[in-house]
Every structure is written in structure tokens, then in C-alpha cells.
């Protein structure tokens, strides 16, 4: 099969031919139809993820069709259209048994712990526990866009943030995660204030009906600007970028008893930011992480998509072929793209 592979961190990946994968006894092989390019792929390529063993094939948000199954797989068959959360659970640890596969103790992460989806085929272990069957009405690119950023945003806003209609949601950073959070917040009936440094990203936020947008380049005190715009602070606030300053703003712009959810990754030099813990105590703030979403929660999200309440297709930016994706991955740190970049493979 054709795959994007790198031999060393930070060294340009190449499109190469490697042997087709075969399924583990509890696994499947999926023909990849569409796969999103995410900042985590760039972090992985830079060597920021200790799970990756070289040589490596990246790619962790995708949709496709099952082409081979292991002998122990019961719930899926050849031909099924599926996707999978980027964190897949082992099925037998304490977290998996309590329904929290997104923090499994022995995670299977295609594109990190195992070879991923920037290839014609991807092998997935623990299939019965993690695969999600796709409705016919959701196309491959849209389904692929759910696997990482959209699902993580859904969990961040709905399950961790517990956002309700009429509340205020602040979203710091309007990339793929942030735009997803805006769309989900509006679908829940909340008011959304979106913050970014790029005027065109704020235009996108407005097109998704963000109630208020704040250009961070013109505001010296962003937490105050958010508190003013929301009549006292956001009920739920998300750092969708992953930076010590956006993390701090997201906590400081909360109203009393508000909930901060950290979704943007904090890696390398940013891994241990200063948290205003005095404010967390005095205002009884809640601080959460959000790390993917369990396969069993996909049903709620897919229903909101098929009913038209959520339209993740609007978040897809440029569409690429696998050969073009090498440049796209390497340039990710400098490319000011919009929404989710989608790699489409011949099905
Ligand atoms: Zn991702
Ligand atoms: Zn587990």
C-alpha cells in the first residue's frame, strides 16, 4: 500500500510503498477514504509524542470501509463504513469498564501508538469496543473530520463543560477545535464569544453565529473584555489553541463557579503553564481536560449531525491528495489555514 512515512522526527516524510496490514484477532483493517490533517500529527512528527516508534505512519482522524476482520470480531463485517475515536480503549482496564475509554490505561491510538491513516489501509485493534458505524447520510470527509477535533470539542462542551442553553461559552482560538466548539455551543442554545488574533478566523466564527467576537490584537485585557461582553463572565470557557496565555485568559474570563476546559494541547515548553489557582479557589472554578470522546458517545453527536443541528462539513477547509499532504504537514506550523484540512484517497 501507499503510505506517508517518516524515519526520523523533523525529517521530511515520504510517500512510500509498504506491506498491506493484516488484522489482529480482535481487529480490522480499514480502507481509508478520507483522513484529516491535525496539529497533533505535526507535534508527533516533531517528536513531541513519546508514544511514537520510528519509522512511523501518522494520521488519526479518518473514515473508511472495513476490508478485513480478525477471527474474534463480532460486531463488524467487511464492507461496513466506520470511523473510530483517536483514543481507542483496550476494553478491559478499569477506565474502559467504567465507560471512559478516552482515558484508557492501555490506549490504542492509530497514528501515535500504532501506524495511522495517512495510507491506503490502517489496522485497528480492539474493533468491537471502538469502531463506530457511520450513517449513509454522513459522507467520508465529514465523518473523518469528527475523529479528533470535533469529537473532542463535543466532549469538552457537552460532557466536561456541561454547557446549557442560555449560558455563555467563551472560545479562545478559532482553528478546527474552536470553530467546532462554537458550532456545538450554538446548537445547544448558548451564547458564544469567540476570541482570535486573525480577522479572517473571526469572520468564520461570525459565520457560525458567534454572538460576540473579540480581536485579541486590539485588546490588552482579554479576560475583562470577555467579562464585559458576557455580563460578568463566561459560564464555560475553552482554550482551543493550547498556549499558556490563552489558558490563563480562559480561566480568568470565567464568572464565579465557571468551568474551564483545556482542549488545545500543551506540549514541550508549554506543558506546565502557570494556573491562577487563587482565582480557582476564590471563585470555585472547575478545571477540566478533554481528551477525545468515547465511541459510545458518538451516537448523540451523529444524531445532532443527521438532524441538521450540527453541520461539521462547514468546518472542512482545503482538500488534499496524499502526495500533497507531505508539504501540508511540514508547513503546518507556518500555514494560516482555515478549519480542517482533509486528505481524500481513492475509494
Ligand atoms: Zn487530531
Ligand atoms: Zn482500557
mmCIF file of C-alpha atoms and ligand atoms in Angstrom:
data_model
loop_
_atom_site.group_PDB
_atom_site.id
_atom_site.type_symbol
_atom_site.label_atom_id
_atom_site.label_comp_id
_atom_site.label_asym_id
_atom_site.label_seq_id
_atom_site.Cartn_x
_atom_site.Cartn_y
_atom_site.Cartn_z
ATOM 1 C CA UNK A 1 0.000 0.000 0.000
ATOM 2 C CA UNK A 2 0.934 3.655 -0.357
ATOM 3 C CA UNK A 3 1.693 5.436 2.911
ATOM 4 C CA UNK A 4 3.268 8.615 4.245
ATOM 5 C CA UNK A 5 6.224 7.549 6.367
ATOM 6 C CA UNK A 6 8.981 9.259 8.308
ATOM 7 C CA UNK A 7 12.195 7.654 9.551
ATOM 8 C CA UNK A 8 13.289 10.458 11.876
ATOM 9 C CA UNK A 9 11.475 13.201 13.802
ATOM 10 C CA UNK A 10 11.517 16.507 11.979
ATOM 11 C CA UNK A 11 12.816 14.930 8.756
ATOM 12 C CA UNK A 12 10.627 15.296 5.677
ATOM 13 C CA UNK A 13 8.173 12.348 5.375
ATOM 14 C CA UNK A 14 7.986 10.452 2.085
ATOM 15 C CA UNK A 15 5.237 8.676 0.226
ATOM 16 C CA UNK A 16 6.414 5.068 0.055
ATOM 17 C CA UNK A 17 5.088 1.597 -0.652
ATOM 18 C CA UNK A 18 4.888 -0.640 2.424
ATOM 19 C CA UNK A 19 3.261 -4.056 3.002
ATOM 20 C CA UNK A 20 -0.527 -4.045 3.465
ATOM 21 C CA UNK A 21 -1.511 -4.531 7.131
ATOM 22 C CA UNK A 22 -3.366 -7.607 8.355
ATOM 23 C CA UNK A 23 -5.889 -7.572 11.220
ATOM 24 C CA UNK A 24 -5.138 -8.658 14.801
ATOM 25 C CA UNK A 25 -7.515 -11.366 16.115
ATOM 26 C CA UNK A 26 -9.700 -8.641 17.721
ATOM 27 C CA UNK A 27 -9.011 -6.071 14.982
ATOM 28 C CA UNK A 28 -9.936 -4.995 11.486
ATOM 29 C CA UNK A 29 -8.234 -3.414 8.505
ATOM 30 C CA UNK A 30 -9.965 -0.335 7.093
ATOM 31 C CA UNK A 31 -9.549 1.070 3.579
ATOM 32 C CA UNK A 32 -9.048 4.786 4.279
ATOM 33 C CA UNK A 33 -11.375 7.027 2.259
ATOM 34 C CA UNK A 34 -10.679 10.372 3.951
ATOM 35 C CA UNK A 35 -8.318 11.452 6.737
ATOM 36 C CA UNK A 36 -7.885 14.802 8.429
ATOM 37 C CA UNK A 37 -4.576 16.575 8.942
ATOM 38 C CA UNK A 38 -4.329 17.790 12.528
ATOM 39 C CA UNK A 39 -1.846 19.749 14.581
ATOM 40 C CA UNK A 40 -1.247 16.611 16.670
ATOM 41 C CA UNK A 41 0.224 14.999 13.538
ATOM 42 C CA UNK A 42 2.681 17.880 13.350
ATOM 43 C CA UNK A 43 3.515 17.531 17.060
ATOM 44 C CA UNK A 44 4.073 13.805 16.541
ATOM 45 C CA UNK A 45 6.339 14.418 13.549
ATOM 46 C CA UNK A 46 8.329 16.966 15.591
ATOM 47 C CA UNK A 47 8.981 14.321 18.251
ATOM 48 C CA UNK A 48 6.686 15.774 20.934
ATOM 49 C CA UNK A 49 4.788 12.486 21.454
ATOM 50 C CA UNK A 50 6.641 9.814 23.378
ATOM 51 C CA UNK A 51 4.312 7.029 22.136
ATOM 52 C CA UNK A 52 5.662 7.147 18.580
ATOM 53 C CA UNK A 53 8.167 4.492 17.476
ATOM 54 C CA UNK A 54 10.113 5.062 14.237
ATOM 55 C CA UNK A 55 9.647 4.579 11.357
ATOM 56 C CA UNK A 56 6.106 5.899 11.586
ATOM 57 C CA UNK A 57 2.957 6.500 9.542
ATOM 58 C CA UNK A 58 0.886 9.382 11.019
ATOM 59 C CA UNK A 59 -2.862 10.064 10.720
ATOM 60 C CA UNK A 60 -5.541 9.642 13.387
ATOM 61 C CA UNK A 61 -8.872 11.061 12.181
ATOM 62 C CA UNK A 62 -10.382 9.147 9.298
ATOM 63 C CA UNK A 63 -13.309 7.281 7.820
ATOM 64 C CA UNK A 64 -13.358 4.278 5.530
ATOM 65 C CA UNK A 65 -14.659 0.793 4.909
ATOM 66 C CA UNK A 66 -13.749 -2.466 6.658
ATOM 67 C CA UNK A 67 -11.863 -4.742 4.228
ATOM 68 C CA UNK A 68 -10.608 -7.497 6.581
ATOM 69 C CA UNK A 69 -11.605 -8.701 10.061
ATOM 70 C CA UNK A 70 -9.869 -10.764 12.728
ATOM 71 C CA UNK A 71 -11.385 -14.062 13.878
ATOM 72 C CA UNK A 72 -12.674 -12.668 17.211
ATOM 73 C CA UNK A 73 -14.512 -9.624 15.816
ATOM 74 C CA UNK A 74 -18.269 -9.963 16.313
ATOM 75 C CA UNK A 75 -19.911 -6.579 15.701
ATOM 76 C CA UNK A 76 -18.413 -5.639 12.312
ATOM 77 C CA UNK A 77 -18.133 -7.186 8.867
ATOM 78 C CA UNK A 78 -16.352 -6.494 5.591
ATOM 79 C CA UNK A 79 -17.947 -3.531 3.813
ATOM 80 C CA UNK A 80 -19.081 -1.629 6.947
ATOM 81 C CA UNK A 81 -18.390 2.123 6.782
ATOM 82 C CA UNK A 82 -16.741 3.143 10.031
ATOM 83 C CA UNK A 83 -14.759 5.717 11.918
ATOM 84 C CA UNK A 84 -13.019 5.468 15.283
ATOM 85 C CA UNK A 85 -12.174 7.883 18.129
ATOM 86 C CA UNK A 86 -8.496 8.863 18.066
ATOM 87 C CA UNK A 87 -8.161 7.334 21.547
ATOM 88 C CA UNK A 88 -9.377 3.760 21.379
ATOM 89 C CA UNK A 89 -9.818 1.767 24.574
ATOM 90 C CA UNK A 90 -8.364 -1.668 25.334
ATOM 91 C CA UNK A 91 -11.770 -2.824 26.604
ATOM 92 C CA UNK A 92 -10.561 -4.448 29.823
ATOM 93 C CA UNK A 93 -8.893 -1.816 32.064
ATOM 94 C CA UNK A 94 -10.739 -0.002 34.887
ATOM 95 C CA UNK A 95 -11.399 3.113 32.758
ATOM 96 C CA UNK A 96 -12.733 1.135 29.806
ATOM 97 C CA UNK A 97 -15.010 -0.919 32.053
ATOM 98 C CA UNK A 98 -16.361 2.294 33.606
ATOM 99 C CA UNK A 99 -17.112 3.760 30.160
ATOM 100 C CA UNK A 100 -14.150 6.144 29.971
ATOM 101 C CA UNK A 101 -12.267 4.665 27.037
ATOM 102 C CA UNK A 102 -10.931 8.155 26.206
ATOM 103 C CA UNK A 103 -8.527 7.821 29.159
ATOM 104 C CA UNK A 104 -7.849 4.080 28.787
ATOM 105 C CA UNK A 105 -4.743 2.860 30.615
ATOM 106 C CA UNK A 106 -3.544 0.956 27.520
ATOM 107 C CA UNK A 107 -4.663 3.255 24.727
ATOM 108 C CA UNK A 108 -4.622 2.257 21.100
ATOM 109 C CA UNK A 109 -4.070 5.426 19.088
ATOM 110 C CA UNK A 110 -3.695 4.963 15.335
ATOM 111 C CA UNK A 111 -1.138 7.499 14.129
ATOM 112 C CA UNK A 112 0.626 7.539 17.535
ATOM 113 C CA UNK A 113 0.927 4.206 19.355
ATOM 114 C CA UNK A 114 0.440 2.408 16.007
ATOM 115 C CA UNK A 115 0.696 3.274 12.323
ATOM 116 C CA UNK A 116 -2.075 5.615 11.271
ATOM 117 C CA UNK A 117 -4.328 6.592 8.414
ATOM 118 C CA UNK A 118 -2.070 8.555 6.026
ATOM 119 C CA UNK A 119 -2.093 5.384 3.962
ATOM 120 C CA UNK A 120 -4.377 3.280 1.788
ATOM 121 C CA UNK A 121 -5.120 0.976 4.731
ATOM 122 C CA UNK A 122 -4.999 1.193 8.524
ATOM 123 C CA UNK A 123 -5.128 -1.708 11.007
ATOM 124 C CA UNK A 124 -7.261 -1.134 14.108
ATOM 125 C CA UNK A 125 -7.102 -3.307 17.221
ATOM 126 C CA UNK A 126 -9.973 -3.784 19.733
ATOM 127 C CA UNK A 127 -12.505 -3.219 16.949
ATOM 128 C CA UNK A 128 -15.675 -4.302 18.777
ATOM 129 C CA UNK A 129 -15.018 -1.803 21.585
ATOM 130 C CA UNK A 130 -14.158 1.223 19.455
ATOM 131 C CA UNK A 131 -15.448 1.244 15.902
ATOM 132 C CA UNK A 132 -18.400 3.484 15.116
ATOM 133 C CA UNK A 133 -20.753 2.615 12.251
ATOM 134 C CA UNK A 134 -21.446 5.615 10.019
ATOM 135 C CA UNK A 135 -24.920 6.555 8.802
ATOM 136 C CA UNK A 136 -25.205 6.670 4.978
ATOM 137 C CA UNK A 137 -26.169 10.336 5.168
ATOM 138 C CA UNK A 138 -22.727 11.338 6.511
ATOM 139 C CA UNK A 139 -20.049 11.428 3.788
ATOM 140 C CA UNK A 140 -16.470 10.214 4.261
ATOM 141 C CA UNK A 141 -14.782 13.618 4.609
ATOM 142 C CA UNK A 142 -17.362 14.808 7.133
ATOM 143 C CA UNK A 143 -17.038 11.576 9.102
ATOM 144 C CA UNK A 144 -13.244 11.831 9.054
ATOM 145 C CA UNK A 145 -13.467 15.363 10.444
ATOM 146 C CA UNK A 146 -15.210 14.071 13.587
ATOM 147 C CA UNK A 147 -12.481 11.735 14.867
ATOM 148 C CA UNK A 148 -10.294 14.147 16.752
ATOM 149 C CA UNK A 149 -11.099 17.848 16.931
ATOM 150 C CA UNK A 150 -14.878 17.763 16.541
ATOM 151 C CA UNK A 151 -15.425 14.851 18.944
ATOM 152 C CA UNK A 152 -13.004 16.337 21.463
ATOM 153 C CA UNK A 153 -14.878 19.645 21.245
ATOM 154 C CA UNK A 154 -18.183 17.851 21.646
ATOM 155 C CA UNK A 155 -16.987 16.164 24.812
ATOM 156 C CA UNK A 156 -15.414 19.419 26.034
ATOM 157 C CA UNK A 157 -18.589 21.473 25.582
ATOM 158 C CA UNK A 158 -21.307 18.909 26.297
ATOM 159 C CA UNK A 159 -19.840 16.435 28.805
ATOM 160 C CA UNK A 160 -16.970 18.247 30.540
ATOM 161 C CA UNK A 161 -18.246 21.847 30.300
ATOM 162 C CA UNK A 162 -21.926 20.813 30.798
ATOM 163 C CA UNK A 163 -22.924 23.879 28.771
ATOM 164 C CA UNK A 164 -26.657 24.655 28.810
ATOM 165 C CA UNK A 165 -28.889 26.827 26.651
ATOM 166 C CA UNK A 166 -28.784 30.497 27.636
ATOM 167 C CA UNK A 167 -25.308 30.272 29.154
ATOM 168 C CA UNK A 168 -22.200 31.989 27.779
ATOM 169 C CA UNK A 169 -19.395 29.976 26.198
ATOM 170 C CA UNK A 170 -16.008 31.645 25.560
ATOM 171 C CA UNK A 171 -13.825 30.046 22.881
ATOM 172 C CA UNK A 172 -10.144 31.026 22.756
ATOM 173 C CA UNK A 173 -8.703 30.253 19.312
ATOM 174 C CA UNK A 174 -10.807 29.715 16.177
ATOM 175 C CA UNK A 175 -8.999 26.859 14.450
ATOM 176 C CA UNK A 176 -10.628 23.450 13.945
ATOM 177 C CA UNK A 177 -11.274 22.835 17.646
ATOM 178 C CA UNK A 178 -12.544 26.352 18.308
ATOM 179 C CA UNK A 179 -14.895 26.514 15.324
ATOM 180 C CA UNK A 180 -16.267 23.097 16.310
ATOM 181 C CA UNK A 181 -16.883 24.379 19.843
ATOM 182 C CA UNK A 182 -18.690 27.468 18.515
ATOM 183 C CA UNK A 183 -20.969 25.326 16.331
ATOM 184 C CA UNK A 184 -21.718 22.910 19.194
ATOM 185 C CA UNK A 185 -22.292 25.739 21.689
ATOM 186 C CA UNK A 186 -24.782 27.456 19.377
ATOM 187 C CA UNK A 187 -26.559 24.137 18.731
ATOM 188 C CA UNK A 188 -27.074 23.819 22.490
ATOM 189 C CA UNK A 189 -28.664 27.276 22.575
ATOM 190 C CA UNK A 190 -25.773 29.037 24.307
ATOM 191 C CA UNK A 191 -24.305 32.453 23.520
ATOM 192 C CA UNK A 192 -20.738 32.264 22.249
ATOM 193 C CA UNK A 193 -17.911 34.781 22.477
ATOM 194 C CA UNK A 194 -15.052 33.887 20.115
ATOM 195 C CA UNK A 195 -11.518 35.219 20.532
ATOM 196 C CA UNK A 196 -8.684 35.079 17.995
ATOM 197 C CA UNK A 197 -5.851 37.173 16.600
ATOM 198 C CA UNK A 198 -6.812 36.659 12.931
ATOM 199 C CA UNK A 199 -9.606 38.750 11.387
ATOM 200 C CA UNK A 200 -10.493 36.055 8.828
ATOM 201 C CA UNK A 201 -10.889 33.422 11.549
ATOM 202 C CA UNK A 202 -13.195 35.786 13.425
ATOM 203 C CA UNK A 203 -15.196 36.138 10.181
ATOM 204 C CA UNK A 204 -15.571 32.354 10.187
ATOM 205 C CA UNK A 205 -16.641 32.468 13.831
ATOM 206 C CA UNK A 206 -19.309 35.047 12.935
ATOM 207 C CA UNK A 207 -20.474 32.896 10.020
ATOM 208 C CA UNK A 208 -21.105 30.149 12.604
ATOM 209 C CA UNK A 209 -23.199 32.657 14.557
ATOM 210 C CA UNK A 210 -20.780 33.512 17.353
ATOM 211 C CA UNK A 211 -22.684 36.118 19.373
ATOM 212 C CA UNK A 212 -19.638 38.302 20.028
ATOM 213 C CA UNK A 213 -16.140 38.227 18.515
ATOM 214 C CA UNK A 214 -13.050 39.744 20.108
ATOM 215 C CA UNK A 215 -9.914 40.565 18.118
ATOM 216 C CA UNK A 216 -7.127 39.745 20.565
ATOM 217 C CA UNK A 217 -4.682 42.038 18.758
ATOM 218 C CA UNK A 218 -6.741 45.113 19.704
ATOM 219 C CA UNK A 219 -7.439 44.177 23.331
ATOM 220 C CA UNK A 220 -4.838 44.492 26.056
ATOM 221 C CA UNK A 221 -7.033 42.815 28.697
ATOM 222 C CA UNK A 222 -8.912 39.921 27.117
ATOM 223 C CA UNK A 223 -10.436 38.481 30.311
ATOM 224 C CA UNK A 224 -12.000 41.897 31.083
ATOM 225 C CA UNK A 225 -13.278 42.207 27.505
ATOM 226 C CA UNK A 226 -14.958 38.790 27.796
ATOM 227 C CA UNK A 227 -16.405 39.558 31.229
ATOM 228 C CA UNK A 228 -17.816 42.861 29.867
ATOM 229 C CA UNK A 229 -19.282 41.193 26.768
ATOM 230 C CA UNK A 230 -20.938 38.429 28.801
ATOM 231 C CA UNK A 231 -22.317 40.469 31.684
ATOM 232 C CA UNK A 232 -19.952 39.094 34.302
ATOM 233 C CA UNK A 233 -18.011 36.269 32.671
ATOM 234 C CA UNK A 234 -18.464 33.054 30.745
ATOM 235 C CA UNK A 235 -20.127 30.037 32.342
ATOM 236 C CA UNK A 236 -17.887 27.748 30.302
ATOM 237 C CA UNK A 237 -14.602 28.688 28.631
ATOM 238 C CA UNK A 238 -12.404 26.656 26.322
ATOM 239 C CA UNK A 239 -8.751 27.076 25.440
ATOM 240 C CA UNK A 240 -8.971 25.660 21.940
ATOM 241 C CA UNK A 241 -5.459 26.764 20.997
ATOM 242 C CA UNK A 242 -3.245 25.376 23.750
ATOM 243 C CA UNK A 243 -0.954 28.158 24.945
ATOM 244 C CA UNK A 244 -0.123 29.437 28.457
ATOM 245 C CA UNK A 245 -1.687 32.844 27.668
ATOM 246 C CA UNK A 246 -4.957 31.506 26.184
ATOM 247 C CA UNK A 247 -5.175 29.021 29.065
ATOM 248 C CA UNK A 248 -4.802 31.849 31.583
ATOM 249 C CA UNK A 249 -7.310 34.084 29.736
ATOM 250 C CA UNK A 250 -9.797 31.231 29.589
ATOM 251 C CA UNK A 251 -9.658 30.765 33.351
ATOM 252 C CA UNK A 252 -9.647 34.484 34.189
ATOM 253 C CA UNK A 253 -12.681 35.306 31.991
ATOM 254 C CA UNK A 254 -14.977 32.888 33.845
ATOM 255 C CA UNK A 255 -17.798 34.007 36.065
ATOM 256 C CA UNK A 256 -17.896 32.596 39.586
ATOM 257 C CA UNK A 257 -18.262 28.797 39.619
ATOM 258 C CA UNK A 258 -17.449 28.732 35.892
ATOM 259 C CA UNK A 259 -15.864 25.767 34.095
ATOM 260 C CA UNK A 260 -12.613 25.929 32.112
ATOM 261 C CA UNK A 261 -11.903 23.115 29.664
ATOM 262 C CA UNK A 262 -8.412 22.715 28.231
ATOM 263 C CA UNK A 263 -8.642 21.192 24.756
ATOM 264 C CA UNK A 264 -5.654 22.690 22.896
ATOM 265 C CA UNK A 265 -2.609 20.532 23.559
ATOM 266 C CA UNK A 266 0.098 21.800 25.892
ATOM 267 C CA UNK A 267 3.361 20.191 24.870
ATOM 268 C CA UNK A 268 7.112 20.763 25.057
ATOM 269 C CA UNK A 269 7.869 24.195 26.644
ATOM 270 C CA UNK A 270 4.162 24.844 27.230
ATOM 271 C CA UNK A 271 3.408 21.612 29.065
ATOM 272 C CA UNK A 272 3.255 23.117 32.591
ATOM 273 C CA UNK A 273 1.640 26.586 32.404
ATOM 274 C CA UNK A 274 1.058 28.779 35.473
ATOM 275 C CA UNK A 275 -2.579 28.430 36.613
ATOM 276 C CA UNK A 276 -4.199 31.299 38.621
ATOM 277 C CA UNK A 277 -5.068 28.945 41.457
ATOM 278 C CA UNK A 278 -6.001 31.839 43.788
ATOM 279 C CA UNK A 279 -8.887 32.629 41.434
ATOM 280 C CA UNK A 280 -9.789 28.957 41.056
ATOM 281 C CA UNK A 281 -10.237 28.726 44.850
ATOM 282 C CA UNK A 282 -11.876 32.097 45.487
ATOM 283 C CA UNK A 283 -14.419 31.707 42.675
ATOM 284 C CA UNK A 284 -14.829 27.933 42.948
ATOM 285 C CA UNK A 285 -13.831 27.440 39.348
ATOM 286 C CA UNK A 286 -13.724 23.994 37.780
ATOM 287 C CA UNK A 287 -10.753 22.999 35.594
ATOM 288 C CA UNK A 288 -11.076 20.114 33.136
ATOM 289 C CA UNK A 289 -9.146 18.462 30.371
ATOM 290 C CA UNK A 290 -10.801 16.905 27.344
ATOM 291 C CA UNK A 291 -9.081 14.012 25.602
ATOM 292 C CA UNK A 292 -11.123 12.641 22.716
ATOM 293 C CA UNK A 293 -14.512 11.029 23.207
ATOM 294 C CA UNK A 294 -15.739 7.516 23.819
ATOM 295 C CA UNK A 295 -17.169 5.562 20.880
ATOM 296 C CA UNK A 296 -20.415 5.060 22.823
ATOM 297 C CA UNK A 297 -20.974 8.838 22.941
ATOM 298 C CA UNK A 298 -20.764 9.171 19.140
ATOM 299 C CA UNK A 299 -24.458 8.303 18.829
ATOM 300 C CA UNK A 300 -25.543 11.601 20.426
ATOM 301 C CA UNK A 301 -23.189 13.575 18.180
ATOM 302 C CA UNK A 302 -24.151 11.710 14.988
ATOM 303 C CA UNK A 303 -27.843 12.285 15.731
ATOM 304 C CA UNK A 304 -27.259 16.028 16.000
ATOM 305 C CA UNK A 305 -25.480 15.874 12.634
ATOM 306 C CA UNK A 306 -28.093 13.796 10.782
ATOM 307 C CA UNK A 307 -30.863 16.028 12.164
ATOM 308 C CA UNK A 308 -29.054 19.099 10.805
ATOM 309 C CA UNK A 309 -28.394 20.703 14.191
ATOM 310 C CA UNK A 310 -24.643 20.328 13.649
ATOM 311 C CA UNK A 311 -23.005 20.690 10.233
ATOM 312 C CA UNK A 312 -19.309 19.755 10.589
ATOM 313 C CA UNK A 313 -18.864 19.782 6.796
ATOM 314 C CA UNK A 314 -18.741 23.583 7.067
ATOM 315 C CA UNK A 315 -15.516 23.266 9.065
ATOM 316 C CA UNK A 316 -13.613 21.479 6.296
ATOM 317 C CA UNK A 317 -11.137 23.870 4.682
ATOM 318 C CA UNK A 318 -8.812 22.693 1.935
ATOM 319 C CA UNK A 319 -8.985 19.212 0.418
ATOM 320 C CA UNK A 320 -5.728 17.440 -0.477
ATOM 321 C CA UNK A 321 -4.389 14.258 -2.014
ATOM 322 C CA UNK A 322 -1.962 12.131 -0.011
ATOM 323 C CA UNK A 323 1.013 13.362 -2.085
ATOM 324 C CA UNK A 324 0.179 16.998 -1.255
ATOM 325 C CA UNK A 325 -0.164 16.208 2.426
ATOM 326 C CA UNK A 326 3.601 15.971 2.989
ATOM 327 C CA UNK A 327 4.016 19.703 2.340
ATOM 328 C CA UNK A 328 0.866 20.431 4.311
ATOM 329 C CA UNK A 329 2.200 18.533 7.340
ATOM 330 C CA UNK A 330 5.695 20.006 7.195
ATOM 331 C CA UNK A 331 4.358 23.564 6.771
ATOM 332 C CA UNK A 332 1.696 23.198 9.443
ATOM 333 C CA UNK A 333 3.407 25.470 11.943
ATOM 334 C CA UNK A 334 3.529 28.382 9.494
ATOM 335 C CA UNK A 335 0.375 27.776 7.433
ATOM 336 C CA UNK A 336 -2.503 30.042 8.387
ATOM 337 C CA UNK A 337 -5.195 27.655 7.141
ATOM 338 C CA UNK A 338 -8.887 27.703 7.909
ATOM 339 C CA UNK A 339 -10.807 24.897 9.529
ATOM 340 C CA UNK A 340 -9.883 21.258 8.983
ATOM 341 C CA UNK A 341 -7.559 20.156 6.152
ATOM 342 C CA UNK A 342 -8.862 16.935 4.618
ATOM 343 C CA UNK A 343 -6.877 14.316 2.693
ATOM 344 C CA UNK A 344 -9.058 12.298 0.322
ATOM 345 C CA UNK A 345 -7.941 8.904 -1.016
ATOM 346 C CA UNK A 346 -9.438 6.991 -3.906
ATOM 347 C CA UNK A 347 -12.064 4.601 -2.543
HETATM 348 ZN ZN1 LIG B 1 -6.023 15.418 15.975
HETATM 349 ZN ZN1 LIG B 2 -8.669 0.353 28.588
#
